[in-house]
Amino acid sequence: MLIRKGILQSLKSVTNIKLGRKAFIDANGMKILYNTSQECLAVRTLDPLVNTSSLIMRKCFPKNRLPLPTIKSSFHFQLPIIPVTGPVAQLYSLPPEVDDVVDESDDNDDIDLEAENELENEDDLDQSFKNDDIETDINKLRPQQVPGRTIEELKMYEHLFPELVDDFQDYELISKEPKPFMFEGKARGPIVVPTAGEEAPGNSGNGKKGAVMKERANPKGEEAKEDAKGHDRTLPQQLGGQNRVAASAHSFNNDLVKALDRITLQNIPSQVASGLNAGMRKDYGLPLTVLSCTKACPHMAKCGSTLFEGRTVHLGKLCCTGVETEDDEDSESHSSAEQAASVEASDGPTLHDPDLYIEIVKNTKSVPEYSEVAYPDYFGHIPPPFKEPILERPYGVQRTKIAQDIERLIHQNDIIDRVVYDLDNPAHTTPEEGDVLKFNSKFESGNLRKVIQIRKSEYDLILNSDINSNHYHQWFYFEVSGMRPGVAYRFNIINCEKSNSQFNYGMQPLMYSVQEALNARPWWIRMGTDICYYKNHFSRSSVAAGGQKGKSYYTITFTVNFPHKDDVCYFAYHYPYTYSTLQMHLQKLESAHNPQQIYFRKDVLCETLSGNSCPLVTITAMPESNYYEHICQFRTRPYVFLSARVHPGETNASWVMKGTLEYLMSNSPTAQSLREAYIFKIVPMLNPDGVINGNHRCSLSGEDLNRQWQSPSPELHPTIYHAKGLLQYLAAVKRLPLVYCDYHGHSRKKNVFMYGCSIKETVWHTHDNNASCDVVEDMGYRTLPKILSHIAPAFCMSSCSFVVEKSKESTARVVVWREIGVQRSYTMESTLCGCDQGRYKGLQIGTRELEEMGAKFCVGLLRLKRLTSPLEYNLPSNLLDFENDLIESSCKVTSPTTYVLDEDEPRFLEEVDYSAESNDELEVELAENTGDYEPSAQEEALSDSEVSRTHLI
């Protein structure tokens, strides 16, 4: 043991230099060391030797270039103007003959440090960066309202604020009786949205180019649908319909799926589609209406209508020669699951309408001009009726995967190395062999650039860069078909850039099975085993690494066993939420609301670079009457400004926003009180182009839009320019929002938490205690996060931060706080992985929990209103408690609630500190910094947090 250890230590030293690595490889050292280390695997006491051997082999593995012609995106979009400086300018200035994939000097001259030393050094560098990144200039920290644009320029936004001038003389308003707080009979769910053919008053739009078409009224009418947060049906009624659902789905499989070849929407006979649609609505009453996406059988006549003028839209390829239908035995085995699905379906996304989705897709403009629609986006998603725990990582899995990679060098004859999918080569054809998987990503929000078959059941996958960029590889969404059950398929995404990932700590990719959807289980599920994330042997060029040399890409690897033969499955980084899905949801909300009770307006904020409309939503309560007092109360309600999805890959932000929108449009007493308390201005998707084209972080300008708030360009960043203009207009007319919150997703931390802005806490973290003591600051910015920590199970106060960093000066949170003057300006981050505290501890997060977070945020705002205006807004506290019970019961969470003070909860320690806000690429956030700061009693007296403590404890 000691001799072997000494030899390995000598090899480590020798291979630190280039000549030593060359001599090691020439002497067949890789094969010898590999075989020796494999012999030691059976003895756990020899693990230190195996780990050292692995480090040496990884260090000596020759660096390879990515098998790409260029690291720039496969798609190109010509910008209206080219920035003078910055990464986009550098990208455009590169001569076409330059090889940007790898540097000529990248031959391991700059060696990477051993893993353990590297982590230690990175920690030191990170700590230094953290201290340097904290803004220490008090004058810069103090909010200073900057008009930016003149009042004459800001008048262009007047038409987006009709609620400030409308006298409602032309509206039919019903003077309401005082709202009762005692409920007769059983408790109702918070949302019941009846179908209404009439449109919202004042919602004709502003006539801008690119405005989304209005939803067509259903000529047959639909039964009243109920929202995901609650319903009137009792459990026996739900269970009574499950057998009809199962029978309908089973018949659907037998009659209409067999022998299908290419599934094309234009082949759907209208009478068949409408009949199935009605049948599924009658039986299920839920988004399993998606099962109506039936394609015509070969013997049926083709329908002459097409979806696009001059082109058609496809739903992808379904290899139906082996499509399975559940036999009687399987049906019995799944009976309990189907019962659960039927019950859960009542909480499903009733806003989903596959026919409307297709109509909206027609008007969605993409750079690649997509003509296909992914099944999950057409079918819809229902949260599965089971918990998905954070995956326990098997011992030694990363070491095993690295050993398999090293085998590629040692046993090169065993490697197939065949390209099976390639966006850069339009003429490439998919191999027709029966044992080769087929891939596709040519649909909205899809991202997969190239696939190479390495071994019979192993594939290397390469992601596409953001358009007009040469990096940001994280979001993926692609289709796989042609699989065989009982085969363990290994997928390696080989061009990731972050140094670590929650995939190392229990997060799983998401998979959607079309066969499962046809069998009445239309949901995304966490899938994959042997998951790990590690540095690979593919070298990043200095162009790709921001001027740094010698950096490597990283690999996400996971193994999947498919349950069905010749299924069509989809994999995604997180739950997809497309731009067309948003437009569909908004149209359904608009057509279903009660215009006498809810003021709902959908405008077009602006057009994006590619001509898509950026929606702006206004929600509040209609005035009781057109009397002066009621109109005055209506106009003087404080504003709450919300935004989301500035980063396309953070799809969880859209699911949280969906929960917020549905709650605001519900007919529960608390939602009505919330609408009567505030006027909500919402930009639910700040980066439509990035979402549509499968970007992870940037817009079509190739820039991170959340770094453009200081000086947005109307030509390159129109959505940010005009969103900031709305806030500047409100500031100019003395109507500052009470709260601004930008919804984000976080890939490297767990739970849901907030970033805010505080002068005192920022100075305190510089360890300048004297300066910190001199700062007097209203602590009201902590009230809303504190409320959410008590009412939202996924929210974690100890993960919140209120420090202002230099690197975040151009983000929405800091600019709205500093320039616009909104004290409660936040970024709300939702984990992509799961929770390590509270009720959902140990569980991966799903759309149910994300939508619940959006609803809880609304409840938190109502409590904030009650705490900040206790005299003018006196609500019985039991109403809010009753509302919490409704939200919790609708999510059917059976585990007990563990509301504890977050500051007292033990931290979940991981090997690497994740703290970069919203997945920042080259920036490091302050680590876990809020649990250390506690406001003094004197400071608490300066804010409303003392009031909140009285109500919340």
Short mmCIF file of N, CA and C in Angstrom, two decimals, residues 18-115:
data_model
loop_
_atom_site.label_atom_id
_atom_site.label_comp_id
_atom_site.label_asym_id
_atom_site.label_seq_id
_atom_site.Cartn_x
_atom_site.Cartn_y
_atom_site.Cartn_z
N LYS A 18 4.64 19.01 -19.13
CA LYS A 18 4.21 18.50 -20.42
C LYS A 18 5.03 17.29 -20.84
N LEU A 19 6.36 17.36 -20.68
CA LEU A 19 7.22 16.23 -21.08
C LEU A 19 6.91 14.99 -20.26
N GLY A 20 6.59 15.16 -19.00
CA GLY A 20 6.25 14.02 -18.16
C GLY A 20 4.98 13.35 -18.62
N ARG A 21 3.97 14.14 -19.02
CA ARG A 21 2.73 13.56 -19.52
C ARG A 21 2.95 12.81 -20.82
N LYS A 22 3.81 13.40 -21.69
CA LYS A 22 4.10 12.74 -22.97
C LYS A 22 4.82 11.42 -22.75
N ALA A 23 5.79 11.41 -21.83
CA ALA A 23 6.53 10.18 -21.54
C ALA A 23 5.60 9.13 -20.93
N PHE A 24 4.68 9.58 -20.10
CA PHE A 24 3.73 8.64 -19.47
C PHE A 24 2.86 7.96 -20.52
N ILE A 25 2.37 8.73 -21.48
CA ILE A 25 1.51 8.16 -22.52
C ILE A 25 2.31 7.27 -23.45
N ASP A 26 3.55 7.71 -23.84
CA ASP A 26 4.38 6.91 -24.74
C ASP A 26 4.75 5.57 -24.13
N ALA A 27 4.84 5.52 -22.81
CA ALA A 27 5.21 4.27 -22.13
C ALA A 27 3.99 3.40 -21.85
N ASN A 28 2.87 3.73 -22.51
CA ASN A 28 1.62 2.98 -22.32
C ASN A 28 1.15 3.05 -20.86
N GLY A 29 1.48 4.17 -20.22
CA GLY A 29 1.13 4.33 -18.82
C GLY A 29 -0.36 4.39 -18.57
N MET A 30 -1.14 4.95 -19.52
CA MET A 30 -2.58 5.05 -19.33
C MET A 30 -3.20 3.66 -19.18
N LYS A 31 -2.84 2.75 -20.07
CA LYS A 31 -3.42 1.41 -20.03
C LYS A 31 -2.99 0.66 -18.78
N ILE A 32 -1.69 0.76 -18.44
CA ILE A 32 -1.18 0.05 -17.27
C ILE A 32 -1.86 0.56 -15.99
N LEU A 33 -1.93 1.89 -15.84
CA LEU A 33 -2.51 2.46 -14.63
C LEU A 33 -4.01 2.17 -14.58
N TYR A 34 -4.67 2.20 -15.73
CA TYR A 34 -6.09 1.90 -15.77
C TYR A 34 -6.37 0.47 -15.31
N ASN A 35 -5.64 -0.48 -15.87
CA ASN A 35 -5.85 -1.88 -15.50
C ASN A 35 -5.55 -2.11 -14.02
N THR A 36 -4.51 -1.46 -13.52
CA THR A 36 -4.15 -1.63 -12.11
C THR A 36 -5.22 -1.06 -11.19
N SER A 37 -5.72 0.12 -11.55
CA SER A 37 -6.75 0.75 -10.70
C SER A 37 -8.04 -0.05 -10.72
N GLN A 38 -8.39 -0.65 -11.87
CA GLN A 38 -9.61 -1.44 -11.94
C GLN A 38 -9.53 -2.67 -11.03
N GLU A 39 -8.33 -3.22 -10.87
CA GLU A 39 -8.16 -4.37 -10.00
C GLU A 39 -8.37 -4.00 -8.53
N CYS A 40 -8.21 -2.72 -8.22
CA CYS A 40 -8.34 -2.28 -6.82
C CYS A 40 -9.76 -1.89 -6.43
N LEU A 41 -10.68 -1.85 -7.40
CA LEU A 41 -12.02 -1.35 -7.11
C LEU A 41 -12.76 -2.19 -6.08
N ALA A 42 -12.48 -3.48 -6.04
CA ALA A 42 -13.23 -4.36 -5.14
C ALA A 42 -12.87 -4.14 -3.68
N VAL A 43 -11.77 -3.47 -3.40
CA VAL A 43 -11.30 -3.27 -2.03
C VAL A 43 -11.47 -1.80 -1.67
N ARG A 44 -12.42 -1.49 -0.78
CA ARG A 44 -12.70 -0.09 -0.45
C ARG A 44 -11.53 0.60 0.22
N THR A 45 -10.70 -0.16 0.93
CA THR A 45 -9.55 0.47 1.60
C THR A 45 -8.53 1.00 0.60
N LEU A 46 -8.62 0.54 -0.65
CA LEU A 46 -7.69 1.01 -1.68
C LEU A 46 -8.26 2.20 -2.47
N ASP A 47 -9.39 2.73 -2.05
CA ASP A 47 -9.99 3.85 -2.77
C ASP A 47 -9.07 5.05 -2.93
N PRO A 48 -8.27 5.40 -1.91
CA PRO A 48 -7.35 6.54 -2.12
C PRO A 48 -6.40 6.32 -3.30
N LEU A 49 -5.97 5.08 -3.50
CA LEU A 49 -5.10 4.79 -4.63
C LEU A 49 -5.85 4.92 -5.95
N VAL A 50 -7.10 4.43 -5.96
CA VAL A 50 -7.90 4.52 -7.17
C VAL A 50 -8.17 5.98 -7.53
N ASN A 51 -8.49 6.80 -6.52
CA ASN A 51 -8.77 8.21 -6.78
C ASN A 51 -7.54 8.93 -7.31
N THR A 52 -6.39 8.66 -6.74
CA THR A 52 -5.16 9.28 -7.23
C THR A 52 -4.87 8.84 -8.65
N SER A 53 -5.07 7.56 -8.94
CA SER A 53 -4.85 7.06 -10.30
C SER A 53 -5.79 7.77 -11.28
N SER A 54 -7.05 7.97 -10.86
CA SER A 54 -8.00 8.65 -11.73
C SER A 54 -7.57 10.07 -12.02
N LEU A 55 -7.04 10.78 -11.01
CA LEU A 55 -6.56 12.14 -11.22
C LEU A 55 -5.42 12.18 -12.22
N ILE A 56 -4.51 11.25 -12.10
CA ILE A 56 -3.35 11.21 -13.00
C ILE A 56 -3.82 10.94 -14.43
N MET A 57 -4.73 9.98 -14.61
CA MET A 57 -5.18 9.65 -15.96
C MET A 57 -5.98 10.80 -16.57
N ARG A 58 -6.78 11.47 -15.77
CA ARG A 58 -7.53 12.61 -16.29
C ARG A 58 -6.59 13.73 -16.72
N LYS A 59 -5.55 13.93 -15.95
CA LYS A 59 -4.59 14.99 -16.27
C LYS A 59 -3.82 14.68 -17.54
N CYS A 60 -3.56 13.39 -17.78
CA CYS A 60 -2.77 13.00 -18.95
C CYS A 60 -3.62 12.74 -20.19
N PHE A 61 -4.93 12.70 -20.01
CA PHE A 61 -5.80 12.46 -21.16
C PHE A 61 -5.64 13.60 -22.16
N PRO A 62 -5.27 13.33 -23.40
CA PRO A 62 -5.05 14.42 -24.36
C PRO A 62 -6.31 15.26 -24.55
N LYS A 63 -6.10 16.56 -24.60
CA LYS A 63 -7.23 17.47 -24.83
C LYS A 63 -7.73 17.33 -26.26
N ASN A 64 -9.02 17.26 -26.41
CA ASN A 64 -9.64 17.17 -27.73
C ASN A 64 -10.46 18.41 -28.00
N ARG A 65 -10.70 18.68 -29.26
CA ARG A 65 -11.59 19.77 -29.64
C ARG A 65 -13.00 19.24 -29.78
N LEU A 66 -13.97 20.08 -29.53
CA LEU A 66 -15.35 19.69 -29.77
C LEU A 66 -15.54 19.40 -31.26
N PRO A 67 -16.26 18.37 -31.59
CA PRO A 67 -16.47 18.04 -33.01
C PRO A 67 -17.48 18.97 -33.67
N LEU A 68 -17.12 20.25 -33.74
CA LEU A 68 -17.99 21.27 -34.31
C LEU A 68 -17.21 22.14 -35.28
N PRO A 69 -17.85 22.67 -36.30
CA PRO A 69 -17.14 23.61 -37.19
C PRO A 69 -16.89 24.96 -36.54
N THR A 70 -17.78 25.36 -35.61
CA THR A 70 -17.64 26.62 -34.90
C THR A 70 -18.42 26.52 -33.60
N ILE A 71 -17.98 27.26 -32.58
CA ILE A 71 -18.71 27.24 -31.32
C ILE A 71 -19.87 28.23 -31.33
N LYS A 72 -19.93 29.07 -32.36
CA LYS A 72 -21.08 29.96 -32.48
C LYS A 72 -22.33 29.14 -32.77
N SER A 73 -23.47 29.73 -32.50
CA SER A 73 -24.74 29.03 -32.67
C SER A 73 -24.92 28.55 -34.10
N SER A 74 -25.66 27.46 -34.25
CA SER A 74 -25.99 26.97 -35.59
C SER A 74 -26.92 27.94 -36.32
N PHE A 75 -27.59 28.79 -35.59
CA PHE A 75 -28.54 29.74 -36.17
C PHE A 75 -27.95 31.15 -36.11
N HIS A 76 -28.25 31.92 -37.12
CA HIS A 76 -27.74 33.29 -37.17
C HIS A 76 -28.91 34.26 -37.32
N PHE A 77 -28.82 35.34 -36.57
CA PHE A 77 -29.81 36.41 -36.68
C PHE A 77 -29.05 37.72 -36.85
N GLN A 78 -29.34 38.43 -37.92
CA GLN A 78 -28.66 39.69 -38.20
C GLN A 78 -29.25 40.80 -37.34
N LEU A 79 -28.41 41.41 -36.53
CA LEU A 79 -28.87 42.46 -35.63
C LEU A 79 -29.07 43.76 -36.40
N PRO A 80 -30.02 44.59 -35.95
CA PRO A 80 -30.23 45.88 -36.62
C PRO A 80 -29.04 46.81 -36.49
N ILE A 81 -28.36 46.74 -35.35
CA ILE A 81 -27.10 47.48 -35.15
C ILE A 81 -26.13 46.56 -34.42
N ILE A 82 -24.86 46.76 -34.65
CA ILE A 82 -23.84 45.95 -34.01
C ILE A 82 -23.24 46.74 -32.85
N PRO A 83 -23.21 46.19 -31.64
CA PRO A 83 -22.60 46.91 -30.52
C PRO A 83 -21.14 47.24 -30.82
N VAL A 84 -20.70 48.37 -30.28
CA VAL A 84 -19.33 48.80 -30.50
C VAL A 84 -18.36 48.00 -29.66
N THR A 85 -18.74 47.68 -28.44
CA THR A 85 -17.88 46.92 -27.54
C THR A 85 -18.66 45.73 -26.97
N GLY A 86 -17.93 44.86 -26.28
CA GLY A 86 -18.56 43.73 -25.65
C GLY A 86 -18.37 42.43 -26.42
N PRO A 87 -18.85 41.33 -25.86
CA PRO A 87 -18.65 40.02 -26.49
C PRO A 87 -19.30 39.89 -27.85
N VAL A 88 -20.46 40.55 -28.06
CA VAL A 88 -21.11 40.46 -29.36
C VAL A 88 -20.28 41.16 -30.42
N ALA A 89 -19.72 42.32 -30.06
CA ALA A 89 -18.85 43.03 -31.00
C ALA A 89 -17.62 42.19 -31.35
N GLN A 90 -17.04 41.53 -30.35
CA GLN A 90 -15.90 40.66 -30.61
C GLN A 90 -16.29 39.49 -31.51
N LEU A 91 -17.48 38.97 -31.30
CA LEU A 91 -17.95 37.84 -32.10
C LEU A 91 -18.06 38.24 -33.57
N TYR A 92 -18.61 39.43 -33.81
CA TYR A 92 -18.78 39.89 -35.19
C TYR A 92 -17.46 40.31 -35.82
N SER A 93 -16.47 40.64 -35.00
CA SER A 93 -15.18 41.10 -35.54
C SER A 93 -14.24 39.95 -35.87
N LEU A 94 -14.57 38.72 -35.47
CA LEU A 94 -13.71 37.58 -35.77
C LEU A 94 -13.71 37.30 -37.27
N PRO A 95 -12.54 37.17 -37.89
CA PRO A 95 -12.49 36.78 -39.31
C PRO A 95 -13.12 35.40 -39.50
N PRO A 96 -13.77 35.18 -40.61
CA PRO A 96 -14.46 33.90 -40.82
C PRO A 96 -13.53 32.70 -40.82
N GLU A 97 -12.25 32.91 -41.16
CA GLU A 97 -11.33 31.77 -41.23
C GLU A 97 -10.75 31.38 -39.88
N VAL A 98 -11.04 32.15 -38.85
CA VAL A 98 -10.49 31.85 -37.52
C VAL A 98 -11.17 30.62 -36.94
N ASP A 99 -10.37 29.70 -36.41
CA ASP A 99 -10.90 28.52 -35.74
C ASP A 99 -11.19 28.90 -34.29
N ASP A 100 -12.49 29.05 -33.98
CA ASP A 100 -12.85 29.48 -32.63
C ASP A 100 -13.16 28.32 -31.71
N VAL A 101 -12.99 27.09 -32.18
CA VAL A 101 -13.30 25.93 -31.36
C VAL A 101 -12.17 25.61 -30.40
N VAL A 102 -10.92 25.76 -30.86
CA VAL A 102 -9.78 25.42 -30.01
C VAL A 102 -8.61 26.29 -30.41
N ASP A 103 -7.74 26.62 -29.47
CA ASP A 103 -6.54 27.41 -29.75
C ASP A 103 -5.42 26.50 -30.23
N GLU A 104 -4.53 27.04 -31.07
CA GLU A 104 -3.39 26.26 -31.54
C GLU A 104 -2.48 25.86 -30.40
N SER A 105 -2.42 26.68 -29.38
CA SER A 105 -1.51 26.41 -28.25
C SER A 105 -2.15 25.53 -27.18
N ASP A 106 -3.39 25.13 -27.40
CA ASP A 106 -4.07 24.34 -26.38
C ASP A 106 -3.62 22.88 -26.43
N ASP A 107 -2.43 22.63 -25.94
CA ASP A 107 -1.91 21.26 -25.91
C ASP A 107 -1.46 20.92 -24.49
N ASN A 108 -2.23 21.41 -23.52
CA ASN A 108 -1.96 21.14 -22.11
C ASN A 108 -0.75 21.91 -21.58
N ASP A 109 -0.36 23.01 -22.25
CA ASP A 109 0.69 23.84 -21.65
C ASP A 109 0.22 24.40 -20.33
N ASP A 110 -1.05 24.81 -20.29
CA ASP A 110 -1.63 25.32 -19.04
C ASP A 110 -2.39 24.19 -18.39
N ILE A 111 -1.77 23.57 -17.41
CA ILE A 111 -2.39 22.38 -16.81
C ILE A 111 -3.40 22.79 -15.77
N ASP A 112 -4.42 21.96 -15.62
CA ASP A 112 -5.40 22.14 -14.55
C ASP A 112 -4.85 21.54 -13.28
N LEU A 113 -5.15 22.16 -12.17
CA LEU A 113 -4.70 21.64 -10.89
C LEU A 113 -5.49 20.40 -10.52
N GLU A 114 -4.92 19.62 -9.59
CA GLU A 114 -5.65 18.47 -9.09
C GLU A 114 -6.95 18.95 -8.44
N ALA A 115 -7.91 18.06 -8.41
CA ALA A 115 -9.26 18.45 -8.00
C ALA A 115 -9.27 19.07 -6.62
#
